[in-house]
């Protein structure tokens, strides 16, 4: 029994890790492609910003809007669900 519980915890962790990474990476590609560069997915690891205050005050219109990493993961997984559904309907 303890081996089964340990195995379940490990497999659940591995499944969620693969699913999150796969969905996040797909979202990082799909979101800018379908929004024509208007949106992008935020980085998981943030770099410290060492900018001057004058540079922060400048309003840059060409910067894409940022959606959360969780939303990007969700959109990446939804993309694969739609692709799977299309493949199923075509076959």
CSV table of C-alpha atoms in Angstrom, one decimal:
chain,number,residue,atom,x,y,z
A,1,UNK,CA,0.0,0.0,0.0
A,2,UNK,CA,2.7,2.6,0.8
A,3,UNK,CA,4.5,1.9,-2.5
A,4,UNK,CA,1.2,2.5,-4.4
A,5,UNK,CA,0.6,5.8,-2.6
A,6,UNK,CA,4.2,6.9,-3.2
A,7,UNK,CA,4.0,5.9,-6.8
A,8,UNK,CA,0.8,7.8,-7.2
A,9,UNK,CA,2.2,10.9,-5.7
A,10,UNK,CA,5.3,10.7,-7.9
A,11,UNK,CA,3.3,10.0,-11.1
A,12,UNK,CA,0.9,12.8,-10.4
A,13,UNK,CA,3.8,15.2,-9.8
A,14,UNK,CA,5.5,14.0,-13.0
A,15,UNK,CA,2.2,14.3,-15.0
A,16,UNK,CA,1.5,17.8,-13.8
A,17,UNK,CA,5.1,18.9,-14.4
A,18,UNK,CA,5.0,17.6,-18.0
A,19,UNK,CA,1.5,19.1,-18.6
A,20,UNK,CA,2.4,22.5,-17.2
A,21,UNK,CA,5.7,22.8,-19.1
A,22,UNK,CA,4.1,21.5,-22.3
A,23,UNK,CA,1.2,23.8,-22.0
A,24,UNK,CA,3.3,26.8,-21.1
A,25,UNK,CA,5.8,26.4,-23.9
A,26,UNK,CA,2.9,25.9,-26.4
A,27,UNK,CA,1.2,29.0,-25.0
A,28,UNK,CA,4.4,31.0,-25.4
A,29,UNK,CA,4.3,30.1,-29.1
A,30,UNK,CA,0.6,30.1,-29.8
A,31,UNK,CA,-0.5,33.3,-28.0
A,32,UNK,CA,1.7,35.7,-30.0
A,33,UNK,CA,1.1,33.9,-33.2
A,34,UNK,CA,-2.7,34.1,-33.0
A,35,UNK,CA,-2.8,37.6,-31.6
A,36,UNK,CA,-0.4,38.9,-34.2
A,37,UNK,CA,2.1,39.9,-31.5
A,38,UNK,CA,-0.4,42.0,-29.5
A,39,UNK,CA,-0.2,39.6,-26.5
A,40,UNK,CA,2.6,37.5,-25.0
A,41,UNK,CA,2.8,35.2,-22.0
A,42,UNK,CA,4.7,36.3,-18.9
A,43,UNK,CA,8.0,34.7,-18.0
A,44,UNK,CA,8.0,32.2,-15.2
A,45,UNK,CA,11.4,33.4,-13.9
A,46,UNK,CA,11.5,37.2,-13.6
A,47,UNK,CA,14.7,39.1,-14.2
A,48,UNK,CA,15.5,42.0,-11.9
A,49,UNK,CA,14.9,45.3,-13.6
A,50,UNK,CA,17.8,47.7,-13.4
A,51,UNK,CA,16.4,50.5,-15.5
A,52,UNK,CA,16.6,54.2,-14.9
A,53,UNK,CA,13.5,55.9,-13.7
A,54,UNK,CA,13.3,58.0,-16.9
A,55,UNK,CA,13.2,54.8,-19.0
A,56,UNK,CA,10.4,53.4,-16.8
A,57,UNK,CA,8.3,56.6,-17.3
A,58,UNK,CA,8.4,56.3,-21.0
A,59,UNK,CA,5.2,54.9,-22.5
A,60,UNK,CA,6.0,52.5,-25.3
A,61,UNK,CA,3.0,51.6,-27.4
A,62,UNK,CA,4.9,48.9,-29.4
A,63,UNK,CA,5.3,46.7,-26.2
A,64,UNK,CA,2.9,43.7,-26.3
A,65,UNK,CA,0.4,43.2,-23.5
A,66,UNK,CA,1.3,40.4,-21.1
A,67,UNK,CA,-1.0,37.7,-19.9
A,68,UNK,CA,-0.3,35.5,-16.9
A,69,UNK,CA,1.6,32.2,-17.2
A,70,UNK,CA,-1.4,30.2,-16.0
A,71,UNK,CA,-3.6,31.7,-18.7
A,72,UNK,CA,-0.9,31.0,-21.3
A,73,UNK,CA,-0.7,27.4,-20.1
A,74,UNK,CA,-4.4,27.1,-20.3
A,75,UNK,CA,-4.5,28.5,-23.9
A,76,UNK,CA,-1.6,26.2,-24.9
A,77,UNK,CA,-3.5,23.1,-23.6
A,78,UNK,CA,-6.7,24.3,-25.3
A,79,UNK,CA,-4.8,24.6,-28.5
A,80,UNK,CA,-3.9,21.0,-28.4
A,81,UNK,CA,-7.4,20.0,-27.4
A,82,UNK,CA,-8.7,21.8,-30.5
A,83,UNK,CA,-6.1,20.2,-32.7
A,84,UNK,CA,-7.0,16.8,-31.3
A,85,UNK,CA,-10.7,17.5,-32.0
A,86,UNK,CA,-10.0,18.6,-35.5
A,87,UNK,CA,-7.9,15.5,-36.2
A,88,UNK,CA,-10.7,13.3,-34.7
A,89,UNK,CA,-13.4,15.0,-36.9
A,90,UNK,CA,-11.3,14.7,-40.0
A,91,UNK,CA,-10.6,11.0,-39.5
